Amino acid sequence: MSVPNLIGLSFLFFFILILVGVYFVSKNKKGITLREIDAFQYLRRAIGLSVEEGKRVHLALGWGNLFTDAFSSGLIGLNILERISRVALFSDKPPIATSGNGGLMLLSQDTIGHSYRSFRLTGKDQIYSGQLIGITPFSYAIGAPLLIKKESVSVDVLLGHFGSELGLILAASERQKTLSIGGSDDLTAQAVFYGAANYPLIGEEMYAAGAYLSNNEMHKASIKVQDYFRWGIILFILMGTILKIIGIL
Amino acid sequence: MKINVPFSIAIAVLSAIIALLGYFIENSLLNQIRSSLLQSAIILAGVALIIGVINMMRVHWVEMRGGKGNKIYHLTFFAGLILTLLLGGWFGMSNPNGYWLYEAVVVPVEASLMAIMAIFLTYLLTKIINRRKDFFSIVFLVTVLVGLLTSAPFLGQEIPFIATGNSIVKSLLHLVSNGAMRGILIGVALGSIATGLRVILGSDRPYGG
Amino acid sequence: MNLSADWLNFTMMLVSAMLTLIIFSYIFGDHFLFHLAVALFIGVSAAIGCLTIYHSVLYPALIQPIIQDPIRGWITIAIPLLLSCLLFFKLSQRWSFMGNPSLAIMAGVGAATVVGGAIKGTLFPQIGASITQFDLQAMKAASVNPIVGLIEGGVILFGTITTLAYFHFGAHLTSEGKLQRTSWIEPLSWIGKFFIAVALGWIFSGILRAGYIAFLERVRFMIDLILDLLRVI
């Protein structure tokens, strides 16, 4: 086995070990305190309000391919979709998920369907609840605004892989006076969110969505492990830098 | 159906473990299983796209029959879809006749959308301070303006230290941006690992489980 | 059967110009023609996506093996074909669960790709690059002044560390009832947020630049077309 592969495997092993360890330890404790993130505070309020006002929450999952790193943000989107659909299930207008990828569309339909089943309810027609809007980035980005307008959406939650085309969705949100919350794994999309969304989630913040919006212990344990590993990486880089400068590495 | 749920979890976890180990362990049998798995997954992704398009057609069809929205929109969608399928299927994708609608519709629409997106983003940028009244929004706004000035002369004049070839401002922006981008990428990677592992450990189940 | 090239070119230019005008008019608001153009665009791009997937994935993987060697071909494609057929059950709300195993494979392999890709494709290369930027030998070889190189590397490293500090999630409740990170992390994260704002602003300016270029290209296309038409008339 090559050295990079061995290091990679060891890293993975320790990550899983610590994740499982933290999960079992924190399960028996009071819980983890997290810093405030405006976007999540607003999102929690907005979901409740949309149910009260009989309006719809739109969750855009982006167009990330399932077999690239981009799927990670889609997974976060799906996780949040489950939380939103559980809350908004009993409203007249259940949430609607849009995507630019066939696999993501099927996963979103399943996620909403699962929420219905968990309350022993018969789901509204799945072809509407999870829709493929367009299969290219631009066709998705210009198709989604038309849906936002048609479905009287009150909040746009955009969690997934996007590119700069995202600007078209955010512009439509602004036109409809809909508030937008979003995050992505892509740097370009993050820049667009920062400049054009009401509540942007920067970088790793998006991956904390599950921990902030639910009481899922595994998500909270993940956040804690991410904190540990982040500081571990900082230390490793600092040590590596010193060793490099003095010529040992 | 109750039997089906743990079965799906087992399939997801097993396929994930095989695919993940194949990343790090060089073993011919493991690699063979992993590549068959990946091949199947890629085929499934292709089929999922076709299913997605069928879903899209069903939505248009149901809305058209139910009188939701203007019928002409739905008909235009079907016309574009069917005509392209017929032309592309008959002439082949490498023949200009088969590719005609792509050149005539997709290319200009995408270029035009890119263009109007710049207008929209400029407008949204001007409202950033209304949306978030904080110091960092001002930093963002100033950087965007300086970034634009570094690429082209302002009213025909090159601004000293900003727009000249390898200006100090440009170099500084590069350095600061590189540092932050690296930090963001490492953070995203950490988040991705945790997210993927939750699926592999069966904690998150986005597949009807 | 070949359509006339001139006729094709002319029609293509005309359709392109009309679509460009319609899309540009969206700046002033939504309207009937814009909806039509979008519907056409979505339909055409969906069809192109299906054709591309058929030619590049489905035909070589599911049909070609049978044409080349029917017996071996059927054996090779049996499992992917079965999984693909099961996935079609997802179109029915009642029978949707039949497609769960296929979807589980996609999600499982996808999750593994996320983890493997993040470790080998992002994390390790980025950590490596953070350290190797201080390689004095490489600086000498590239005729870079070591002091300048170290300062530049230092700024980048400082940006990376403070940005990472910004992401720290763990916090504690202060005496004023506010949730805050540990006192030494707070200033680091403030600097990190500054770095992030600059980086994202820099990327945003690049997006705007690309958009303005596309805008000028479209305007130029329209002017050229009008001039060409005037010449013909």
XYZ file of C-alpha atoms in Angstrom:
691
model
C 0.000 0.000 0.000
C 1.387 3.414 -0.936
C 2.138 5.966 1.807
C -0.587 8.478 0.766
C -3.166 5.664 0.729
C -2.031 4.458 4.152
C -2.261 7.989 5.554
C -5.676 8.394 3.939
C -6.959 5.159 5.417
C -5.575 6.007 8.862
C -7.195 9.449 8.696
C -10.507 7.863 7.795
C -10.202 5.284 10.553
C -9.521 7.933 13.213
C -12.313 10.156 11.935
C -14.845 7.307 12.218
C -13.484 6.227 15.599
C -13.691 9.717 17.092
C -17.096 10.355 15.484
C -18.586 7.201 16.968
C -16.858 7.873 20.311
C -18.135 11.456 20.548
C -21.602 10.269 19.524
C -21.837 7.779 22.391
C -20.280 10.152 24.930
C -22.449 13.166 24.018
C -25.584 11.004 23.856
C -25.449 10.612 27.632
C -24.554 14.254 28.285
C -26.544 17.491 28.177
C -25.725 18.335 24.596
C -23.415 20.547 22.593
C -23.620 24.348 22.623
C -23.120 25.943 19.232
C -22.421 29.531 18.198
C -25.248 31.518 16.634
C -25.659 31.513 12.859
C -28.245 34.031 11.593
C -29.311 31.921 8.620
C -30.352 28.964 10.763
C -32.163 31.147 13.296
C -34.094 32.776 10.496
C -34.787 29.483 8.726
C -36.333 27.955 11.835
C -38.635 30.971 12.193
C -39.424 31.115 8.474
C -40.556 27.498 8.252
C -43.025 28.042 11.081
C -44.290 31.292 9.554
C -44.785 29.768 6.123
C -46.935 27.010 7.656
C -49.028 29.624 9.505
C -49.428 31.812 6.415
C -50.226 28.860 4.163
C -47.270 29.560 1.919
C -44.735 27.201 0.484
C -41.066 26.602 1.264
C -38.943 25.956 -1.809
C -35.793 23.927 -1.386
C -33.359 24.052 -4.291
C -30.946 21.105 -4.291
C -28.831 22.304 -7.186
C -27.391 20.235 -9.980
C -24.595 18.333 -8.300
C -23.554 15.018 -9.787
C -24.023 12.106 -7.400
C -20.575 10.726 -8.074
C -18.459 13.787 -7.383
C -17.604 15.724 -4.209
C -20.518 18.010 -5.117
C -22.971 15.408 -3.813
C -22.036 16.384 -0.249
C -24.011 19.626 -0.434
C -26.916 17.762 -2.045
C -26.920 15.392 0.924
C -27.177 18.357 3.282
C -30.036 19.726 1.198
C -31.850 16.394 1.436
C -31.340 16.311 5.184
C -32.862 19.752 5.585
C -35.664 18.806 3.218
C -36.608 16.030 5.616
C -36.688 18.462 8.572
C -38.710 21.048 6.616
C -41.170 18.517 5.280
C -41.794 17.083 8.761
C -42.739 20.564 10.018
C -44.623 21.743 6.940
C -46.337 18.421 6.262
C -49.667 19.442 7.745
C -49.789 22.770 5.933
C -52.012 23.322 2.879
C -48.919 23.814 0.833
C -46.226 21.246 1.588
C -42.629 22.076 0.658
C -41.405 21.674 -2.862
C -37.914 20.476 -3.786
C -36.316 21.218 -7.120
C -33.142 19.814 -8.604
C -31.144 19.755 -11.791
C -30.158 16.109 -11.544
C -32.258 12.960 -11.949
C -30.697 11.162 -8.983
C -31.253 14.123 -6.667
C -34.856 14.379 -7.841
C -35.532 10.736 -6.949
C -33.837 11.161 -3.577
C -35.893 14.289 -2.845
C -39.161 12.511 -3.708
C -38.143 9.659 -1.432
C -37.213 12.028 1.389
C -40.582 13.790 1.294
C -42.391 10.464 0.903
C -40.543 9.115 3.943
C -41.685 12.100 6.037
C -45.290 11.411 5.078
C -44.955 7.722 5.846
C -43.410 8.416 9.248
C -46.683 10.196 10.208
C -48.738 7.455 8.513
C -49.999 9.968 5.968
C -50.553 9.469 2.271
C -48.262 11.831 0.443
C -49.468 14.426 -2.024
C -48.522 13.609 -5.594
C -44.774 12.940 -5.610
C -44.274 14.226 -9.150
C -44.844 17.734 -7.765
C -43.099 17.419 -4.421
C -39.706 16.679 -5.989
C -39.221 18.064 -9.454
C -36.474 18.040 -12.021
C -36.630 21.550 -13.421
C -33.928 21.465 -16.049
C -30.962 19.225 -16.612
C -28.353 21.860 -17.425
C -27.249 24.516 -14.917
C -28.869 27.359 -16.862
C -32.100 25.516 -17.659
C -32.435 24.750 -13.943
C -31.535 28.291 -12.912
C -34.141 29.870 -15.174
C -36.796 27.192 -14.684
C -36.752 27.453 -10.887
C -37.749 31.171 -10.807
C -40.871 30.408 -12.824
C -41.817 27.803 -10.233
C -41.112 30.223 -7.362
C -43.577 32.645 -8.927
C -46.204 30.015 -9.761
C -46.221 28.306 -6.360
C -46.352 31.448 -4.153
C -43.197 30.572 -2.291
C -42.375 32.465 0.917
C -38.836 31.197 1.569
C -36.186 29.966 -0.828
C -33.740 27.581 0.777
C -30.873 26.817 -1.569
C -28.600 24.046 -0.340
C -26.671 22.136 -2.955
C -24.155 22.412 -5.723
C -24.594 25.542 -7.815
C -22.482 27.723 -10.075
C -22.685 31.410 -10.880
C -26.033 30.759 -12.661
C -27.484 30.776 -9.168
C -27.682 34.567 -9.563
C -30.802 34.089 -11.714
C -32.649 32.259 -8.922
C -31.629 34.863 -6.341
C -32.705 37.685 -8.644
C -36.120 36.051 -9.012
C -36.376 35.682 -5.231
C -35.649 39.372 -4.844
C -38.305 40.215 -7.446
C -40.884 38.090 -5.662
C -39.849 39.626 -2.308
C -39.019 36.104 -1.150
C -36.239 35.692 1.379
C -33.323 33.529 0.363
C -31.054 31.354 2.490
C -28.293 29.354 0.908
C -25.002 27.578 0.950
C -22.943 25.473 -1.391
C -19.732 23.481 -1.628
C -18.740 25.557 -4.652
C -16.660 28.704 -4.108
C -18.287 30.590 -6.994
C -21.741 29.858 -5.613
C -20.625 30.954 -2.150
C -19.511 34.287 -3.587
C -22.878 34.734 -5.307
C -24.694 33.845 -2.081
C -22.594 36.345 -0.133
C -23.321 39.130 -2.580
C -26.938 38.388 -3.445
C -28.700 36.241 -0.809
C -30.384 37.451 2.360
C -28.804 34.822 4.570
C -25.658 33.240 3.119
C -23.972 30.223 4.658
C -20.228 30.331 4.172
C -18.217 27.187 3.468
C -18.448 24.669 6.284
C -21.430 26.447 7.896
C -23.770 24.708 5.477
C -22.621 21.307 6.736
C -23.745 22.244 10.243
C -27.370 22.595 9.128
C -28.459 19.252 10.566
C -26.967 20.017 13.977
C -28.569 23.475 14.146
C -32.020 22.508 12.926
C -32.556 19.230 14.734
C -31.693 17.366 17.874
C -29.947 14.599 15.981
C -27.028 13.502 18.162
C -25.011 12.166 15.232
C -25.111 15.566 13.524
C -24.043 17.274 16.746
C -21.236 14.757 17.193
C -20.123 15.469 13.595
C -19.831 19.171 14.373
C -17.723 18.481 17.419
C -15.434 16.129 15.478
C -15.092 18.711 12.703
C -13.983 21.224 15.352
C -11.366 18.775 16.688
C -10.025 17.898 13.268
C -9.951 21.544 12.145
C -7.615 22.471 14.977
C -5.651 19.277 14.387
C -5.137 20.280 10.761
C -4.075 23.800 11.789
C -1.480 22.332 14.155
C -0.288 19.898 11.500
C 0.118 22.704 8.932
C 2.005 24.884 11.443
C 4.350 22.048 12.382
C 4.850 21.105 8.737
C 5.626 24.730 7.878
C 8.295 25.003 10.582
C 9.867 21.700 9.529
C 9.810 22.811 5.895
C 11.489 26.146 6.636
C 14.268 24.559 8.687
C 14.726 21.985 5.926
C 13.780 18.794 7.790
C 10.679 18.018 5.711
C -42.014 -2.874 2.630
C -40.738 -3.103 6.194
C -38.268 -5.754 5.043
C -37.242 -3.487 2.219
C -35.964 -0.660 4.441
C -33.176 -2.519 6.312
C -32.363 -4.257 3.028
C -31.802 -0.857 1.372
C -29.681 0.302 4.301
C -27.551 -2.845 4.021
C -27.105 -2.322 0.267
C -26.200 1.346 0.695
C -23.720 0.688 3.495
C -22.112 -2.289 1.749
C -21.743 -0.532 -1.608
C -20.372 2.554 0.148
C -17.776 0.534 2.089
C -16.603 -1.287 -1.053
C -16.402 1.958 -3.044
C -14.602 3.756 -0.219
C -12.048 1.035 0.491
C -11.260 0.905 -3.226
C -10.040 4.499 -2.888
C -7.258 3.488 -0.510
C -6.562 -0.241 -0.869
C -4.930 -1.572 -4.023
C -6.323 -5.066 -4.407
C -7.295 -6.576 -7.761
C -10.472 -8.296 -6.518
C -11.598 -5.236 -4.571
C -10.863 -3.013 -7.546
C -12.846 -5.313 -9.827
C -15.872 -5.273 -7.533
C -15.517 -1.514 -7.061
C -15.344 -0.795 -10.783
C -18.446 -2.973 -11.465
C -20.229 -1.115 -8.686
C -19.209 2.259 -10.066
C -20.232 1.189 -13.576
C -23.672 0.134 -12.284
C -23.995 3.403 -10.343
C -23.144 5.450 -13.436
C -25.723 3.524 -15.495
C -28.270 4.126 -12.729
C -27.475 7.842 -12.769
C -28.131 7.856 -16.520
C -31.426 6.030 -16.037
C -32.299 8.450 -13.216
C -31.892 11.328 -15.633
C -34.283 9.692 -18.098
C -36.758 9.112 -15.228
C -36.319 12.751 -14.230
C -37.188 13.902 -17.737
C -40.234 11.589 -17.750
C -41.286 13.185 -14.433
C -40.807 16.603 -16.002
C -43.017 15.563 -18.945
C -45.674 14.251 -16.541
C -45.735 17.559 -14.648
C -46.195 19.491 -17.905
C -48.823 17.021 -19.125
C -50.859 17.081 -15.896
C -50.689 20.892 -15.690
C -51.672 21.237 -19.331
C -54.681 18.954 -18.904
C -55.636 20.583 -15.622
C -55.506 24.030 -17.172
C -52.721 25.193 -14.830
C -50.730 27.867 -16.604
C -50.877 28.698 -20.277
C -51.231 25.627 -22.517
C -48.861 27.127 -25.066
C -45.922 26.988 -22.613
C -46.400 23.289 -22.094
C -46.823 22.672 -25.823
C -43.635 24.625 -26.537
C -41.770 22.490 -24.002
C -43.018 19.289 -25.664
C -42.278 20.657 -29.153
C -38.668 21.501 -28.223
C -38.140 18.167 -26.496
C -39.683 15.944 -29.176
C -38.209 17.834 -32.139
C -34.703 17.669 -30.656
C -35.095 13.968 -29.855
C -36.281 13.286 -33.413
C -33.574 15.365 -35.107
C -30.797 14.119 -32.811
C -32.020 10.534 -33.040
C -32.422 10.588 -36.822
C -29.320 12.485 -37.900
C -27.089 11.640 -34.938
C -25.524 14.049 -32.487
C -22.414 14.665 -34.600
C -24.395 15.747 -37.679
C -25.078 19.521 -37.920
C -28.745 18.820 -38.760
C -29.094 16.838 -35.564
C -27.387 19.549 -33.591
C -29.273 22.406 -35.161
C -31.625 23.155 -32.288
C -28.746 23.118 -29.817
C -26.895 25.787 -31.784
C -30.020 27.838 -32.408
C -31.623 27.629 -28.970
C -29.279 26.470 -26.208
C -26.164 28.473 -27.143
C -27.817 31.909 -27.519
C -30.141 31.442 -24.540
C -27.265 30.428 -22.245
C -25.091 33.327 -23.436
C -27.983 35.765 -22.984
C -28.803 34.390 -19.521
C -25.159 34.791 -18.533
C -25.324 38.402 -19.742
C -28.526 39.338 -17.912
C -27.270 37.537 -14.829
C -24.439 40.074 -14.659
C -27.023 42.875 -14.706
C -29.083 41.213 -11.958
C -26.027 40.526 -9.820
C -24.878 44.132 -10.158
C -28.311 45.258 -9.000
C -28.341 42.809 -6.068
C -24.835 43.927 -5.119
C -25.965 47.517 -4.797
C -28.530 46.355 -2.229
C -26.096 44.342 -0.102
C -25.879 47.042 2.566
C -29.689 47.104 2.848
C -29.725 43.372 3.388
C -26.870 43.064 5.862
C -25.661 46.144 7.636
C -22.244 44.969 8.745
C -18.578 45.761 8.261
C -17.918 42.626 6.195
C -20.539 43.547 3.599
C -18.646 46.797 3.052
C -15.370 44.852 2.744
C -17.045 42.563 0.197
C -18.450 45.492 -1.780
C -15.135 47.371 -1.846
C -13.278 44.210 -2.950
C -15.730 43.665 -5.817
C -15.242 47.249 -7.010
C -11.458 47.069 -6.701
C -11.516 43.647 -8.398
C -13.403 45.143 -11.346
C -11.005 48.080 -11.551
C -7.965 45.775 -11.614
C -9.191 44.168 -14.823
C -9.946 47.214 -16.934
C -9.148 50.937 -17.067
C -11.723 53.238 -15.458
C -13.086 55.775 -17.999
C -10.067 55.095 -20.190
C -7.616 55.787 -17.358
C -5.452 53.178 -15.674
C -5.607 53.775 -11.920
C -2.111 53.685 -10.345
C -1.377 50.685 -8.071
C -4.675 49.072 -9.106
C -5.092 48.527 -12.835
C -1.486 48.308 -13.959
C -0.236 44.849 -15.065
C 0.948 43.277 -11.824
C -0.273 45.951 -9.433
C 0.298 45.872 -5.671
C -3.430 45.815 -4.981
C -3.984 42.915 -7.368
C -1.126 40.902 -5.824
C -2.391 41.595 -2.314
C -5.931 40.577 -3.243
C -4.525 37.375 -4.745
C -2.654 36.506 -1.555
C -5.529 37.259 0.799
C -8.000 35.402 -1.435
C -5.751 32.362 -1.784
C -5.429 32.040 1.972
C -9.165 32.292 2.599
C -10.061 30.013 -0.320
C -7.727 27.346 1.022
C -9.353 27.638 4.443
C -12.842 27.408 2.925
C -11.869 24.363 0.856
C -10.405 22.558 3.870
C -13.549 23.389 5.869
C -15.812 22.148 3.074
C -13.751 18.950 2.833
C -14.172 18.334 6.583
C -17.914 18.924 6.310
C -18.106 16.623 3.285
C -16.282 13.822 5.091
C -18.635 14.029 8.068
C -21.688 14.193 5.784
C -20.595 11.220 3.671
C -19.694 9.165 6.729
C -23.138 9.687 8.255
C -24.613 8.029 5.154
C -22.005 5.259 5.204
C -22.669 4.591 8.898
C -26.390 4.417 8.131
C -27.252 7.429 10.301
C -28.525 9.574 7.393
C -30.668 7.652 4.920
C -31.765 9.721 1.941
C -32.872 6.631 -0.039
C -36.287 5.875 1.433
C -34.797 4.062 4.406
C -31.224 13.670 -46.368
C -29.373 16.945 -45.758
C -31.059 20.265 -45.219
C -29.547 23.215 -47.075
C -26.621 24.626 -45.088
C -27.444 28.249 -45.993
C -31.051 27.861 -44.973
C -29.984 26.265 -41.711
C -27.480 29.031 -40.966
C -29.928 31.800 -41.726
C -32.731 30.281 -39.658
C -30.307 29.602 -36.821
C -29.120 33.220 -36.761
C -32.674 34.517 -36.817
C -33.845 32.210 -34.022
C -30.729 33.100 -31.994
C -31.355 36.829 -32.394
C -35.019 36.532 -31.442
C -34.192 34.460 -28.383
C -31.463 36.902 -27.354
C -33.927 39.811 -27.498
C -36.567 37.878 -25.584
C -34.141 36.849 -22.843
C -32.768 40.403 -22.570
C -36.303 41.726 -22.131
C -36.533 39.706 -18.876
C -34.486 42.506 -17.299
C -37.676 44.594 -17.368
C -39.911 41.779 -16.117
C -41.526 38.484 -16.769
C -43.751 38.102 -19.871
C -45.443 35.625 -22.198
C -42.643 35.413 -24.794
C -40.034 34.909 -22.090
C -42.010 31.964 -20.703
C -42.194 30.475 -24.191
C -38.441 30.884 -24.734
C -37.700 29.263 -21.356
C -40.078 26.364 -22.054
C -38.392 25.790 -25.421
C -34.921 26.043 -23.872
C -35.746 23.578 -21.088
C -37.305 21.135 -23.555
C -34.395 21.273 -26.002
C -31.721 20.979 -23.313
C -33.570 18.064 -21.654
C -33.684 16.230 -24.980
C -29.996 16.897 -25.614
C -29.199 15.580 -22.137
C -31.175 12.393 -22.818
C -29.482 11.873 -26.189
C -26.037 12.467 -24.677
C -26.699 10.024 -21.820
C -28.004 7.441 -24.263
C -24.987 7.728 -26.579
C -22.283 8.071 -23.928
C -23.561 5.840 -21.097
C -26.601 3.683 -21.797
C -25.801 2.473 -25.329
C -22.160 1.448 -24.644
C -23.024 -0.092 -21.272
C -26.355 -1.803 -21.876
C -26.811 -2.323 -25.632
C -23.377 -2.622 -27.219
C -22.318 -5.660 -25.121
C -25.369 -7.611 -26.379
C -24.714 -6.671 -29.999
C -21.056 -7.688 -29.739
C -21.555 -10.996 -27.910
C -25.166 -11.856 -27.039
C -24.473 -14.565 -24.414
C -21.657 -12.850 -22.545
C -23.361 -9.509 -23.103
C -26.553 -10.547 -21.305
C -24.491 -11.892 -18.383
C -22.496 -8.649 -18.178
C -25.506 -6.382 -18.221
C -27.891 -8.543 -16.161
C -27.374 -6.806 -12.792
C -27.206 -3.180 -14.032
C -30.220 -3.849 -16.251
C -32.228 -5.308 -13.361
C -31.294 -2.358 -11.127
C -32.204 0.087 -13.906
C -35.596 -1.599 -14.402
C -36.228 -1.457 -10.646
C -35.426 2.258 -10.651
C -38.301 2.845 -13.076
C -40.692 1.813 -10.278
C -39.857 5.172 -8.710
C -42.256 6.676 -11.244
C -45.122 5.056 -9.357
C -45.961 6.289 -5.888
C -47.405 2.879 -4.955
C -44.524 0.761 -6.201
C -41.803 3.283 -5.465
C -40.249 1.079 -2.755
C -39.199 -1.439 -5.437
C -36.622 1.079 -6.607
C -35.109 1.579 -3.148
C -32.199 -0.884 -3.632
C -31.121 0.900 -6.830
C -31.351 4.290 -5.135
C -29.458 2.907 -2.123
C -26.568 1.880 -4.382
C -26.477 5.356 -5.923
C -26.531 7.038 -2.515
C -23.944 4.645 -1.054
C -21.490 4.986 -3.929
C -22.131 8.733 -3.987
C -21.368 9.044 -0.256
C -18.177 7.024 -0.687
C -17.126 9.307 -3.551
C -17.771 12.326 -1.352
C -15.578 10.971 1.470
C -12.803 9.590 -0.752
C -12.783 12.676 -2.956
C -12.714 15.058 0.003
C -9.767 13.257 1.627
C -7.643 12.532 -1.441
C -8.818 15.284 -3.768
C -9.160 18.293 -1.463
C -7.913 17.868 2.082
C -4.500 16.314 1.467
C -3.572 18.464 -1.573
C -4.609 21.664 0.255
C -2.685 20.755 3.413
C 0.306 19.794 1.248
C 0.155 23.066 -0.685
C -0.023 25.044 2.583
C 3.261 23.478 3.691
C 5.177 23.311 0.401
C 4.722 27.047 -0.197
C 7.526 27.472 2.369
C 9.992 25.332 0.398
C 13.118 27.527 0.319
C 14.843 25.241 -2.218
C 11.950 25.601 -4.643
C 12.015 29.393 -4.133
C 15.703 29.487 -5.030
C 15.123 27.308 -8.096
C 12.346 29.658 -9.247
C 14.548 32.739 -8.548
C 12.128 34.022 -5.904
C 13.552 36.163 -3.119
C 13.185 33.907 -0.025
C 12.073 36.812 2.175
C 9.357 37.792 -0.312
C 8.381 34.129 -0.673
C 8.137 33.657 3.087
C 6.065 36.827 3.519
C 3.698 35.780 0.738
C 3.443 32.276 2.179
C 2.882 33.771 5.625
C -0.048 35.914 4.446
C -1.659 32.899 2.755
C -1.080 30.702 5.812
C -2.490 33.354 8.146
C -5.560 33.613 5.905
C -6.018 29.830 5.899
C -5.716 29.511 9.685
C -7.987 32.430 10.529
C -10.571 31.251 7.993
C -10.539 27.813 9.591
C -10.851 29.455 13.013
C -13.943 31.326 11.792
C -15.706 28.019 11.153
C -15.314 26.848 14.762
C -18.818 25.945 15.954
C -18.414 25.099 19.636
C -19.468 27.939 21.959
C -20.362 28.727 25.551
C -22.978 30.915 27.163
C -21.550 34.230 28.425
C -22.700 36.032 31.578
C -24.754 38.367 29.308
C -26.563 35.338 27.929
C -24.847 35.400 24.554
C -23.397 32.375 22.788
C -19.724 32.976 22.090
C -16.641 31.054 21.069
C -13.664 30.888 23.425
C -12.101 34.333 23.926
C -8.928 33.606 21.911
C -10.868 32.168 18.960
C -13.149 35.231 18.600
C -10.489 37.692 17.307
C -9.017 35.039 15.011
C -12.427 34.290 13.565
C -13.093 38.029 13.051
C -9.915 38.272 10.961
C -10.935 35.063 9.196
C -14.269 36.588 8.255
C -12.423 39.587 6.839
C -10.294 37.271 4.682
C -13.438 35.408 3.569
C -15.218 38.650 2.597
C -12.214 39.689 0.491
C -11.899 36.264 -1.182
C -15.593 36.032 -2.013
C -15.598 39.639 -3.240
C -12.669 38.837 -5.510
C -14.503 35.799 -6.933
C -17.690 37.856 -7.325
C -15.837 40.484 -9.361
C -14.629 37.678 -11.656
C -18.217 36.479 -12.148
C -19.341 40.012 -12.987
C -16.452 40.424 -15.442
C -17.419 37.179 -17.258
C -21.054 38.321 -17.331
C -20.188 41.740 -18.768
C -18.089 40.059 -21.484
C -21.036 37.785 -22.355
C -23.286 40.862 -22.431
C -20.971 42.694 -24.843
C -20.665 39.569 -27.021
C -24.460 39.308 -27.335
C -24.821 43.034 -28.135
C -22.108 42.700 -30.752
C -23.867 39.663 -32.255
C -27.089 41.647 -32.575
C -25.331 44.650 -34.170
C -23.497 42.390 -36.653
C -26.740 40.649 -37.580
C -28.564 43.948 -38.170
C -25.666 45.252 -40.318
C -25.641 42.010 -42.337
C -29.382 42.208 -42.913
C -29.126 45.869 -43.969
C -26.371 44.963 -46.437
C -28.533 42.207 -47.974
C -31.541 44.517 -48.250
